[in-house]
CSV table of C-alpha atoms in Angstrom, one decimal:
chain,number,residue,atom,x,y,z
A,1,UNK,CA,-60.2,120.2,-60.9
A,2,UNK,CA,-58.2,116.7,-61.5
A,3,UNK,CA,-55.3,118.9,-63.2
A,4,UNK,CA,-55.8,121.3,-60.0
A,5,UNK,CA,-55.3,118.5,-57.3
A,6,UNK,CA,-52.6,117.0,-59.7
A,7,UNK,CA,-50.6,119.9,-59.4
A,8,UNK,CA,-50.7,120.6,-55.8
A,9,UNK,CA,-49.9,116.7,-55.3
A,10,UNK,CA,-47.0,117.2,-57.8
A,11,UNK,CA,-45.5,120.3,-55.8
A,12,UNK,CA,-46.2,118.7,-52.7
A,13,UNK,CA,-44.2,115.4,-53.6
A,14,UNK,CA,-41.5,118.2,-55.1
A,15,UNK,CA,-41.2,120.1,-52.1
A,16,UNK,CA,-40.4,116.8,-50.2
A,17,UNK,CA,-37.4,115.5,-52.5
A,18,UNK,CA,-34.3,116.1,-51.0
A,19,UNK,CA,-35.3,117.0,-47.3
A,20,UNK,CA,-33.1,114.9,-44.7
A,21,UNK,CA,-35.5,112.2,-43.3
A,22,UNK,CA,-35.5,112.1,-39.4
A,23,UNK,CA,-34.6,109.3,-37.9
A,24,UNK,CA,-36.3,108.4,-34.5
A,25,UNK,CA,-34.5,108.8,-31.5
A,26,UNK,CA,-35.5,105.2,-30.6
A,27,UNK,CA,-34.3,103.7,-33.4
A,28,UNK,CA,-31.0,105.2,-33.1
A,29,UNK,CA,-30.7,103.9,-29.7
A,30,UNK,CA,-32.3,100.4,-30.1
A,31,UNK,CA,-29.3,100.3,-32.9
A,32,UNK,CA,-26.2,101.5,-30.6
A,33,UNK,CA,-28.0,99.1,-28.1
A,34,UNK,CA,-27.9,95.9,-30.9
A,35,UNK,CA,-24.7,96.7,-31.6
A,36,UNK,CA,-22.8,96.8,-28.4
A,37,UNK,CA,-24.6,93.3,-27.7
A,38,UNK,CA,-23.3,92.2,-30.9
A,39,UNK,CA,-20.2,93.0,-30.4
A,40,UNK,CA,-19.7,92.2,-26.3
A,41,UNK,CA,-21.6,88.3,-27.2
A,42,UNK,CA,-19.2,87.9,-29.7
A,43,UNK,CA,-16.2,88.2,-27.6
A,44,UNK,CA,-17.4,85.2,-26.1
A,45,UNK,CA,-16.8,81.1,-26.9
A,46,UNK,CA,-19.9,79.9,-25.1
A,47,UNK,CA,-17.2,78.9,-22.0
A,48,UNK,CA,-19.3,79.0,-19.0
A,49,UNK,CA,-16.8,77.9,-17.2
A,50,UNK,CA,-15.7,79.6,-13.8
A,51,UNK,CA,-12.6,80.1,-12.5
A,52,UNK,CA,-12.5,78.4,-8.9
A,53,UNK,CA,-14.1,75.4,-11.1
A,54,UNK,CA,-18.0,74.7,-12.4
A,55,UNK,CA,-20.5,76.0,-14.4
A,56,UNK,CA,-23.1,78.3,-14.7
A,57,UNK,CA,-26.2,78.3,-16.5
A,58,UNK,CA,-25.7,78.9,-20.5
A,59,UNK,CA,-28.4,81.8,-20.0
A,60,UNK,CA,-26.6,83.6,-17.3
A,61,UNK,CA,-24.1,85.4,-19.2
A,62,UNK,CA,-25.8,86.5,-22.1
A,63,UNK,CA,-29.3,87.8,-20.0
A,64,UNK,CA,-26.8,89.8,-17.7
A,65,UNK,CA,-24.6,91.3,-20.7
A,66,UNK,CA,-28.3,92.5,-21.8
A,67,UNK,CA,-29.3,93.5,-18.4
A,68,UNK,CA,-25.8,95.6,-17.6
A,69,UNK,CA,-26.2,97.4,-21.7
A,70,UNK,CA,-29.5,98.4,-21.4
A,71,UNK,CA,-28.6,100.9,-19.0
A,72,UNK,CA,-26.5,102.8,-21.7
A,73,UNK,CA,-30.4,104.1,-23.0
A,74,UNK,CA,-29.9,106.2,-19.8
A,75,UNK,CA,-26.0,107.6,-20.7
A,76,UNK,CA,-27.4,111.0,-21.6
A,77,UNK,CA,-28.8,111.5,-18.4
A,78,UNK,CA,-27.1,109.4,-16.5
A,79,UNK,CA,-23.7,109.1,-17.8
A,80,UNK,CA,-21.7,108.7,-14.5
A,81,UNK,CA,-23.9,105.7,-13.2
A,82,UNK,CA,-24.1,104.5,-16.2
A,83,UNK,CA,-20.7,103.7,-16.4
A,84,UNK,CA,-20.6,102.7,-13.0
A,85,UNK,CA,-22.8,99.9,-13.9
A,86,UNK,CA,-20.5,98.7,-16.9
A,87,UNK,CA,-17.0,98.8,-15.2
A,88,UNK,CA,-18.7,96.7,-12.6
A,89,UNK,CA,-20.1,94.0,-15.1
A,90,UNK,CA,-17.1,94.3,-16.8
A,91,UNK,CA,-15.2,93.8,-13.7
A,92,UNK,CA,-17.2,91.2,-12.4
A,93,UNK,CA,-16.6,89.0,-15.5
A,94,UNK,CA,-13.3,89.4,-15.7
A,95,UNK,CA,-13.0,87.8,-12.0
A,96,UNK,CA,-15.6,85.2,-12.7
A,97,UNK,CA,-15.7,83.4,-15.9
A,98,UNK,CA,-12.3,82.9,-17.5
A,99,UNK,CA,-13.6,83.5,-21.6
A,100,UNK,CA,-15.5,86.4,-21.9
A,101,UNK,CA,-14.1,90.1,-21.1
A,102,UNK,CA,-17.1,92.2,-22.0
A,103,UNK,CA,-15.3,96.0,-23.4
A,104,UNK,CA,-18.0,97.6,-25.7
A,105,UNK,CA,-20.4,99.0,-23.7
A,106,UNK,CA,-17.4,100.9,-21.4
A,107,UNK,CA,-16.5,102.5,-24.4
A,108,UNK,CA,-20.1,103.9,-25.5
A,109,UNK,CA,-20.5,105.0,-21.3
A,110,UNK,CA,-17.0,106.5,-21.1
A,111,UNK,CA,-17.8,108.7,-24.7
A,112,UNK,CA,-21.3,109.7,-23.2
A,113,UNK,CA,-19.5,110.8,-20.2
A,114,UNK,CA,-17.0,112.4,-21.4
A,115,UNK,CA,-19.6,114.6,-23.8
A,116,UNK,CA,-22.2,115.4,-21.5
A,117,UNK,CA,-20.0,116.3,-18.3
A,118,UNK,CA,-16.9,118.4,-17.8
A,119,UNK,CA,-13.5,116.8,-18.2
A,120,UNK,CA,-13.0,117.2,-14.1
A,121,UNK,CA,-15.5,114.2,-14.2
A,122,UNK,CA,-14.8,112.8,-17.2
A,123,UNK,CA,-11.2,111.8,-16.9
A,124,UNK,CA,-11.6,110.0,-13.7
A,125,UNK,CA,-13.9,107.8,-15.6
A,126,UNK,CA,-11.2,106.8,-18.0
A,127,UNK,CA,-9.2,106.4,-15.1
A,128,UNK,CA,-11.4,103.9,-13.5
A,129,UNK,CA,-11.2,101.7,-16.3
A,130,UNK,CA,-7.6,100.7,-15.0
A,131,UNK,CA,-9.5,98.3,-12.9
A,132,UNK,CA,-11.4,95.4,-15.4
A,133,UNK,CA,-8.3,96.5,-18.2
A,134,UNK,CA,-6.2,95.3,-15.6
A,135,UNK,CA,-8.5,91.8,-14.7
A,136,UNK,CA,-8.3,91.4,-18.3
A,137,UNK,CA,-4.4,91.6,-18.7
A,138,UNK,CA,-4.1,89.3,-15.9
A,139,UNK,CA,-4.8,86.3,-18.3
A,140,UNK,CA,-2.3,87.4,-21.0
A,141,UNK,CA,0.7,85.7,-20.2
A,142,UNK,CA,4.0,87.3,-18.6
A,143,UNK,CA,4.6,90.7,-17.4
A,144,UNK,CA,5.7,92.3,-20.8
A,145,UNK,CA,2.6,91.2,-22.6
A,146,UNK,CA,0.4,92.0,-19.9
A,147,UNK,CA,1.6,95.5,-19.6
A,148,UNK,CA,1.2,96.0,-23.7
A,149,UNK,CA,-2.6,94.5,-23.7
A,150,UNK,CA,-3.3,96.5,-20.8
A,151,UNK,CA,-1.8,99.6,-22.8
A,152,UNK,CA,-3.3,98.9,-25.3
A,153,UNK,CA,-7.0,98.9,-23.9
A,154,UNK,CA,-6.5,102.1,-22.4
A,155,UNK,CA,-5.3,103.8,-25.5
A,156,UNK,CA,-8.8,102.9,-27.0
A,157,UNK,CA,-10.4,103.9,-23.9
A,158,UNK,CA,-8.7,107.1,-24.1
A,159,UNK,CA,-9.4,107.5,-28.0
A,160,UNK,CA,-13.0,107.0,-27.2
A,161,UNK,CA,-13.0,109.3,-24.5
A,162,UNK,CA,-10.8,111.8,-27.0
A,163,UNK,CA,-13.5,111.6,-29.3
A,164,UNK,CA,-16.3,112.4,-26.8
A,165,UNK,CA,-14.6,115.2,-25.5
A,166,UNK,CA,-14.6,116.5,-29.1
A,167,UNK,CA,-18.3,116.3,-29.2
A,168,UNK,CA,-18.5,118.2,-26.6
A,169,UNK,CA,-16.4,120.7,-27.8
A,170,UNK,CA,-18.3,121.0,-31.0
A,171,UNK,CA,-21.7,120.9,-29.2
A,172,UNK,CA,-20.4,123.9,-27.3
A,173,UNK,CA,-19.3,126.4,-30.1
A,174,UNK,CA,-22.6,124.8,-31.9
A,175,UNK,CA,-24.6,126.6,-28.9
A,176,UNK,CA,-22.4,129.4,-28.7
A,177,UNK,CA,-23.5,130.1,-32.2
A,178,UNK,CA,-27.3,129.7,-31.9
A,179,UNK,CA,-26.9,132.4,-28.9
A,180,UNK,CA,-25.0,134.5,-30.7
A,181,UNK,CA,-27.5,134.4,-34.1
A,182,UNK,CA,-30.2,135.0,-31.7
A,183,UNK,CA,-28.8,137.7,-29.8
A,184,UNK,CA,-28.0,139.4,-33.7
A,185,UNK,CA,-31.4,138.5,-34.4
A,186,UNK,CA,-32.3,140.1,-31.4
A,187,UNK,CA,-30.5,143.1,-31.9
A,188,UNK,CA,-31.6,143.4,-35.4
A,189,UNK,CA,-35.1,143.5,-34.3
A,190,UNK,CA,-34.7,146.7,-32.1
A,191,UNK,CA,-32.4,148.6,-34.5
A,192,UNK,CA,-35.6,148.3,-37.1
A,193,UNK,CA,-38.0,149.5,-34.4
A,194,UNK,CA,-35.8,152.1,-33.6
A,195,UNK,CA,-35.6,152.8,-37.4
A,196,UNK,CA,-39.4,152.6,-37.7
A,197,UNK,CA,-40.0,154.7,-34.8
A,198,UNK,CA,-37.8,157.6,-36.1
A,199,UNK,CA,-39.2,157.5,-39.5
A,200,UNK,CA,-42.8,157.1,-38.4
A,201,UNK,CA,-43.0,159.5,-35.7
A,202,UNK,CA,-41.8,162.2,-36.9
A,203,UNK,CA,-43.4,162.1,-39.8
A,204,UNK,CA,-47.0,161.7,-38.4
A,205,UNK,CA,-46.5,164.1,-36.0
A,206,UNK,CA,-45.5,166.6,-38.9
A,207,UNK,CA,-48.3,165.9,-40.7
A,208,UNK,CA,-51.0,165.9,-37.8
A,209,UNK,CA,-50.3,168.9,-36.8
A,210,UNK,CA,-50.4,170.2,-40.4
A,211,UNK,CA,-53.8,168.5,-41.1
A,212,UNK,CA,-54.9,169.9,-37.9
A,213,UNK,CA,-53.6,174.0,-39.3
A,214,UNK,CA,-55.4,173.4,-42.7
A,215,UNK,CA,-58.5,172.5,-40.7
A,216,UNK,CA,-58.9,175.4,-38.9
A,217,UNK,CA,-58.2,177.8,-41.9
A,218,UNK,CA,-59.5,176.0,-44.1
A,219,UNK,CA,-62.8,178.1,-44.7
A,220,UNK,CA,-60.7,181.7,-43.8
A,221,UNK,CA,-57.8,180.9,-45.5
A,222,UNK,CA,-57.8,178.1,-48.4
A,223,UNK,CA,-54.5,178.8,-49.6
A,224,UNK,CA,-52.8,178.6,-46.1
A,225,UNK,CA,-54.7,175.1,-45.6
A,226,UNK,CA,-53.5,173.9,-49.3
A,227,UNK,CA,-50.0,174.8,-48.8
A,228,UNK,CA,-50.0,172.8,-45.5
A,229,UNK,CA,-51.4,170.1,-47.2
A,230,UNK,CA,-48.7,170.2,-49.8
A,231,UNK,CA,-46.4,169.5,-46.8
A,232,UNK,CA,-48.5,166.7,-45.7
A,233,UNK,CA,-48.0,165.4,-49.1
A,234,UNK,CA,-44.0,166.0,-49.1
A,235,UNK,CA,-43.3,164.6,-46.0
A,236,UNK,CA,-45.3,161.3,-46.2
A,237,UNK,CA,-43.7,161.2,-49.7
A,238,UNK,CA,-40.3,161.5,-47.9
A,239,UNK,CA,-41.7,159.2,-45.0
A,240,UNK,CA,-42.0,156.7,-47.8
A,241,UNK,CA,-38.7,156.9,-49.1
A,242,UNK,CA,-36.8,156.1,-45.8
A,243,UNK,CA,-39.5,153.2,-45.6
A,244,UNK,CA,-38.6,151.7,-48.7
A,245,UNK,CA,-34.7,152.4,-48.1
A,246,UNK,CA,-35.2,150.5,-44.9
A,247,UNK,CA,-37.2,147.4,-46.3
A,248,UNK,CA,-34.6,147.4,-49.1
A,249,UNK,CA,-31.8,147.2,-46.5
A,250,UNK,CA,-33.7,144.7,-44.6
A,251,UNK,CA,-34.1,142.2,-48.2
A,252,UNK,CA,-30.2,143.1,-48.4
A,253,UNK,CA,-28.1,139.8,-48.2
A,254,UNK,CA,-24.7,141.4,-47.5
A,255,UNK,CA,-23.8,143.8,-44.7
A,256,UNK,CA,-21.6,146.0,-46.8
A,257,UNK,CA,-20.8,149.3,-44.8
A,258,UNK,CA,-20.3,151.2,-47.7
A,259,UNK,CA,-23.8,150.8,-49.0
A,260,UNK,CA,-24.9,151.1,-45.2
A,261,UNK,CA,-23.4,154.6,-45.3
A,262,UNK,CA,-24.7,155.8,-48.8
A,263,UNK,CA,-28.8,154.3,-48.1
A,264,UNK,CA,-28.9,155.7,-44.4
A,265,UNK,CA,-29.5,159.4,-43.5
A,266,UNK,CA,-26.6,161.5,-41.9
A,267,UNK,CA,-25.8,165.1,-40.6
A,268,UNK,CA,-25.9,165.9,-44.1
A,269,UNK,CA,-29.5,165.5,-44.1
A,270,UNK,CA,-29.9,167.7,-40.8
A,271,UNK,CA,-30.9,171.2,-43.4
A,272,UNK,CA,-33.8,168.9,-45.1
A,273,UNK,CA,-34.5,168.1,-41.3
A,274,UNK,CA,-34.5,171.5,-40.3
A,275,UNK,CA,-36.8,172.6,-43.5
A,276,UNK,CA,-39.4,170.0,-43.2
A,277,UNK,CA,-39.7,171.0,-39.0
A,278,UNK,CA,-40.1,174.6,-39.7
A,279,UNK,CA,-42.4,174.3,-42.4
A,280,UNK,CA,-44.6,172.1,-39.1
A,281,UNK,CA,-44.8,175.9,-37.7
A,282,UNK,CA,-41.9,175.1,-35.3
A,283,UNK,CA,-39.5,178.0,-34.9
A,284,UNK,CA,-35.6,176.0,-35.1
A,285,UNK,CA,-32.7,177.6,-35.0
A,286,UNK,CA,-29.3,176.0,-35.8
A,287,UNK,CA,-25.7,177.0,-33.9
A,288,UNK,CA,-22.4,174.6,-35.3
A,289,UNK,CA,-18.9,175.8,-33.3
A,290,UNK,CA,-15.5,174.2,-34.4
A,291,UNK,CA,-14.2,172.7,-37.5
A,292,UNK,CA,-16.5,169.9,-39.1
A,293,UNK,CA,-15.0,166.2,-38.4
A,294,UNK,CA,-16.0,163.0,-40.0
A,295,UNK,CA,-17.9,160.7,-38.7
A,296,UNK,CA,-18.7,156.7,-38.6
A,297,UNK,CA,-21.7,156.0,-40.5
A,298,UNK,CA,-23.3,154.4,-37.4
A,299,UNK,CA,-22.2,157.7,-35.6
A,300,UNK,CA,-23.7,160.1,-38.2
A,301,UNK,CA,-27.5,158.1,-38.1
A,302,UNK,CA,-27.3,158.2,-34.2
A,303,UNK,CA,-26.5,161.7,-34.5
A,304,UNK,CA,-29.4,162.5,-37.3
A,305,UNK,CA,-32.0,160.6,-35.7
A,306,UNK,CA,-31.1,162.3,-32.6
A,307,UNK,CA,-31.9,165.7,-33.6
A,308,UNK,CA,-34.8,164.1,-35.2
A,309,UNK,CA,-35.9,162.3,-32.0
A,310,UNK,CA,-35.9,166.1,-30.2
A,311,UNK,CA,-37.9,167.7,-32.6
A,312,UNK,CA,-40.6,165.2,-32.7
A,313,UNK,CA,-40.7,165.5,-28.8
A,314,UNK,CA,-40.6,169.2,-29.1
A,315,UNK,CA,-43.7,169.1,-31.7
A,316,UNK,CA,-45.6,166.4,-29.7
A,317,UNK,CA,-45.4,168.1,-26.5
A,318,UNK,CA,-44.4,172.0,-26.7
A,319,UNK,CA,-46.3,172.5,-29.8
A,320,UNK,CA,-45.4,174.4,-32.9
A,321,UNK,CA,-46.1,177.7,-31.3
A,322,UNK,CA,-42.5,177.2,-29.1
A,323,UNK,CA,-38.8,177.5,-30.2
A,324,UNK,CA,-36.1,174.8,-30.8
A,325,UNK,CA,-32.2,175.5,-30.9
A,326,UNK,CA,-29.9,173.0,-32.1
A,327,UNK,CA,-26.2,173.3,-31.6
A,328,UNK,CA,-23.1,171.5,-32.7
A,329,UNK,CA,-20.5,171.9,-30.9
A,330,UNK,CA,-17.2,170.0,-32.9
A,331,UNK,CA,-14.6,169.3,-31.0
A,332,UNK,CA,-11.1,166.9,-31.4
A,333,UNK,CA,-12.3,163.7,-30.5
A,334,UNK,CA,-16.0,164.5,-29.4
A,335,UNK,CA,-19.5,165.9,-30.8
A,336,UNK,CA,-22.2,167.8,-28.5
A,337,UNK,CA,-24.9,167.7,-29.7
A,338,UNK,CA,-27.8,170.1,-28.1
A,339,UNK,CA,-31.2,170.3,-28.8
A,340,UNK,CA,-33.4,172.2,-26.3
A,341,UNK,CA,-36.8,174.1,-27.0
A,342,UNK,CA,-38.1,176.5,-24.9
A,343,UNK,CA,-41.8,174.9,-24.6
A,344,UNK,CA,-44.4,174.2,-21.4
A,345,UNK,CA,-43.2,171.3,-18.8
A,346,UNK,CA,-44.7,168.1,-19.6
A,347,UNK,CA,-47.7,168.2,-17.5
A,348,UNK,CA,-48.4,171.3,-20.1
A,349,UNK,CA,-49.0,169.5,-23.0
A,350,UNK,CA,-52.3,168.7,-25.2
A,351,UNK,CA,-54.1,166.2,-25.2
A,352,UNK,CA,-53.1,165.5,-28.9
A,353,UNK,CA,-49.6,165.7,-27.8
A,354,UNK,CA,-50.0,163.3,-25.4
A,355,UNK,CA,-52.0,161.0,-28.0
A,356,UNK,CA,-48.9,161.1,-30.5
A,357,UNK,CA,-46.7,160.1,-27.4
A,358,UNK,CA,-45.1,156.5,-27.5
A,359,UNK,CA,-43.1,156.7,-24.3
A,360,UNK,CA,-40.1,154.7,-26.0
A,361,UNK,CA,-38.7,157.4,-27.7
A,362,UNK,CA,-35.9,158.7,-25.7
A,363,UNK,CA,-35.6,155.2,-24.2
A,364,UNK,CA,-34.3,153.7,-27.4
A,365,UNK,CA,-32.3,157.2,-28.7
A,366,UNK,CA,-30.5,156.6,-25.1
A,367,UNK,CA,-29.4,152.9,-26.2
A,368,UNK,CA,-28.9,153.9,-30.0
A,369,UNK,CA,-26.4,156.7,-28.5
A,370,UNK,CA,-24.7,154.5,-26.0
A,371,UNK,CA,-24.7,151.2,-29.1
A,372,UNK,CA,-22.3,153.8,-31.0
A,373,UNK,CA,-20.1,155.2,-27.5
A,374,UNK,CA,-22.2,158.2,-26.9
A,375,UNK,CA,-23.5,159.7,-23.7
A,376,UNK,CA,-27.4,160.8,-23.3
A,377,UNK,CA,-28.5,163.5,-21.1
A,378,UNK,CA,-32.5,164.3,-21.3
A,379,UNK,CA,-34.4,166.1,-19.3
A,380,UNK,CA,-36.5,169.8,-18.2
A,381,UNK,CA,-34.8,172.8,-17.7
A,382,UNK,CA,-37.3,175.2,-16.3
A,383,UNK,CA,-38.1,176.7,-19.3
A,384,UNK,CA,-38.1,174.3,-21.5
A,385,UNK,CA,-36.6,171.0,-22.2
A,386,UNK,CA,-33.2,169.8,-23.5
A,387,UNK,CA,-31.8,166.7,-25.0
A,388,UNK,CA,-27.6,166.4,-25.4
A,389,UNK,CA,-26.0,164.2,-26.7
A,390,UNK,CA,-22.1,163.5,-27.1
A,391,UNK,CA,-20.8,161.3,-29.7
A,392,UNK,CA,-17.5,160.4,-30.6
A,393,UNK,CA,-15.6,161.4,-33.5
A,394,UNK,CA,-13.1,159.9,-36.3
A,395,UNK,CA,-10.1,161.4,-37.6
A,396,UNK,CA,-10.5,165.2,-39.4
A,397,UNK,CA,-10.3,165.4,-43.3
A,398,UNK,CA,-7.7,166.3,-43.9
A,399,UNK,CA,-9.0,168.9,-46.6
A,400,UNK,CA,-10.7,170.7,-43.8
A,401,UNK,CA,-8.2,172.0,-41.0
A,402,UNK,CA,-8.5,175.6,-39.1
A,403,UNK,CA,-6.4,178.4,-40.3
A,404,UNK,CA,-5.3,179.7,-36.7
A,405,UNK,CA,-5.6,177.7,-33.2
A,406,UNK,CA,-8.1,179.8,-32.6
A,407,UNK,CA,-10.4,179.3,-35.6
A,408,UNK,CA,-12.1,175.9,-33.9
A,409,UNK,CA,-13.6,178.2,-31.7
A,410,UNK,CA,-14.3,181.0,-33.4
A,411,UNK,CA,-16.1,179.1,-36.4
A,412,UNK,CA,-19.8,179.8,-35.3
A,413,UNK,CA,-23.0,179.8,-37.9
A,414,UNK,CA,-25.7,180.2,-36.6
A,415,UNK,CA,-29.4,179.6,-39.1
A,416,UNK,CA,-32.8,180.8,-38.2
């Protein structure tokens, strides 16, 4: 047990070496706070001397240099007031006491203002410090030298402000970022429910309504229930697959497209589709017109889980005892893509179809269409209902071209 807690203590110590320590938000200010002080007090020779003659108490001016700074722990909030409040002090120095021309804390207010407010607010701050700059050049001999001091105050009242309008800048495209990571993040989410919902969906509906035939034959007909258990077992095996595809994609760390294009499932996969829907008890039959085009990788998985999408739906809620026809219908710049089935109206179905039902099925196929710059049109027909889709195409290979102007049209297969 003493080696036990001895290691946990080790790791624990381990896992603390080389974290950035946090420093309080109140230390950092007390320090700005010290600073400034330090810096404003030591502008001044301990004259308190006024200018129309006297004295004032030794106390005076360094309890209202305190006084006038410790506003600044307000700058963040308050940034106009607060520099209010030191070009005033500042201000009122400068015409009162002839050695001591408090600067430090208009600096820290003016870069607080000119980080936490637009520059339409900002500048005019740096502006207003024309007014104890000037009170301060007033003491510095003739007119050239006054004019140099007083530029050169506002240079470093404009540097300061410079640098807090860079702050500002960066804290922008800082929060730009964090919105756009969690708007990916975001989006990133609902393209793996979308995923899962495909993947899962069909499959379980496939494989209910299988388990549900082998239970009704299986004491008339064994072999009939074993060979729809064998699809059972094929398409949860397949169901697995795309699962672990997608969980290796999501442990990924690079976005390459080309991988993207060779893991995820395409209109190449539609016969496998086609197979494993038919072999549910679901009549399909497939109809392609035109010349075959390529497509974007995104495109092809919208258009693949589209078809997918429909016959789910049409196995949910028509049943396997209806009829499915899927057409492709290739054109220059476009695909139509038709799936329609000729089942009951929705207040028809079963009870187990309405079980299997989700309800966001065609709600995220209408989003995953329109993500890739596809149209969506769902909905009954009166016999029936049909899902189409039109998706947009990239440029033909060029190994596959029609032989005649009128071989787009008449290219037609058609698989029942």
């Amino acid at each position: 047990m003493a080696g036990a807690w001895y290691d946990d203590r080790y790791m624990s110590d381990k896992r603390c070496i080389g974290r950035p320590v946090a420093i309080p938000a109140w230390l950092t200010e007390f320090a700005v706070l010290l600073v400034v002080a330090t810096v404003d007090l030591l502008v001044w020779s301990n004259d308190n001397g006024l200018r129309g003659g006297g004295e004032v108490e030794p106390w005076l001016i360094p309890a209202g240099s305190i006084a006038s700074l410790a506003t600044l722990l307000l700058r963040r909030r308050l940034p106009v007031p607060v520099l209010v409040v030191q070009l005033a002090w500042a201000s009122l120095c400068g015409l009162a006491f002839t050695e001591y021309n408090p600067i430090a804390g208009i600096l820290v207010a003016l870069n607080a203002l000119a980080r936490y407010q637009p520059p339409a607010r900002s500048l005019p701050g740096w502006a207003a410090c024309l007014l104890p700059c000037g009170i301060y050049a007033l003491d510095r001999g003739d007119v050239q030298w006054q004019l140099t001091f007083l530029l050169v105050l506002m240079l470093i009242a404009g540097t300061t402000w410079l640098l807090g309008y860079r702050t500002r800048l960066a804290d922008q495209r800082a929060a730009e970022r964090d919105v756009a990571a969690a708007d990916a993040v975001r989006s990133e989410r609902l393209r793996i429910a979308r995923e899962l919902h495909d993947i899962v969906s069909h499959a379980v509906s496939v494989m209910v309504l299988q388990a549900a035939g082998a239970r009704a034959v299986l004491g008339t007909d064994p072999h009939r229930a074993e060979a729809a258990l064998d699809i059972v077992q094929d398409v949860g095996s397949q169901s697995m697959n795309e699962l672990r595809r997608l969980l290796c994609l999501l442990r990924a760390a690079s976005d390459d497209p080309d991988v993207m294009a060779t893991e995820q499932p395409d209109l190449n996969d539609l016969d496998a589709l086609l197979a494993n829907t038919r072999a549910a008890g679901l009549a399909v039959s497939e109809q392609v017109w035109g010349t075959p085009g390529l497509l974007d990788p995104s495109v092809g998985l919208a258009a693949y889980r589209l078809v997918q999408e429909a016959l789910t739906n049409t196995l949910k809620h028509a049943g396997p005892e209806a009829a499915a026809r899927v057409g492709l219908n290739w054109e220059p710049e476009q695909l139509t893509i038709t799936v329609q089935d000729d089942g009951p109206p929705p207040g028809g179905q079963s009870a187990t179809a309405v079980s299997l039902s989700t309800g966001h099925g065609l709600l995220g196929l209408r989003e995953r269409v329109q993500t890739v710059g596809g149209t969506l049109h769902a909905g009954p027909t009166g016999t029936g209902f049909v899902v189409q889709a039109v998706l947009p195409t990239a440029l033909r290979s060029p190994s596959i071209a029609p032989t005649s102007p009128l071989a787009s049209s008449a290219a037609e297969r058609i698989v029942t």
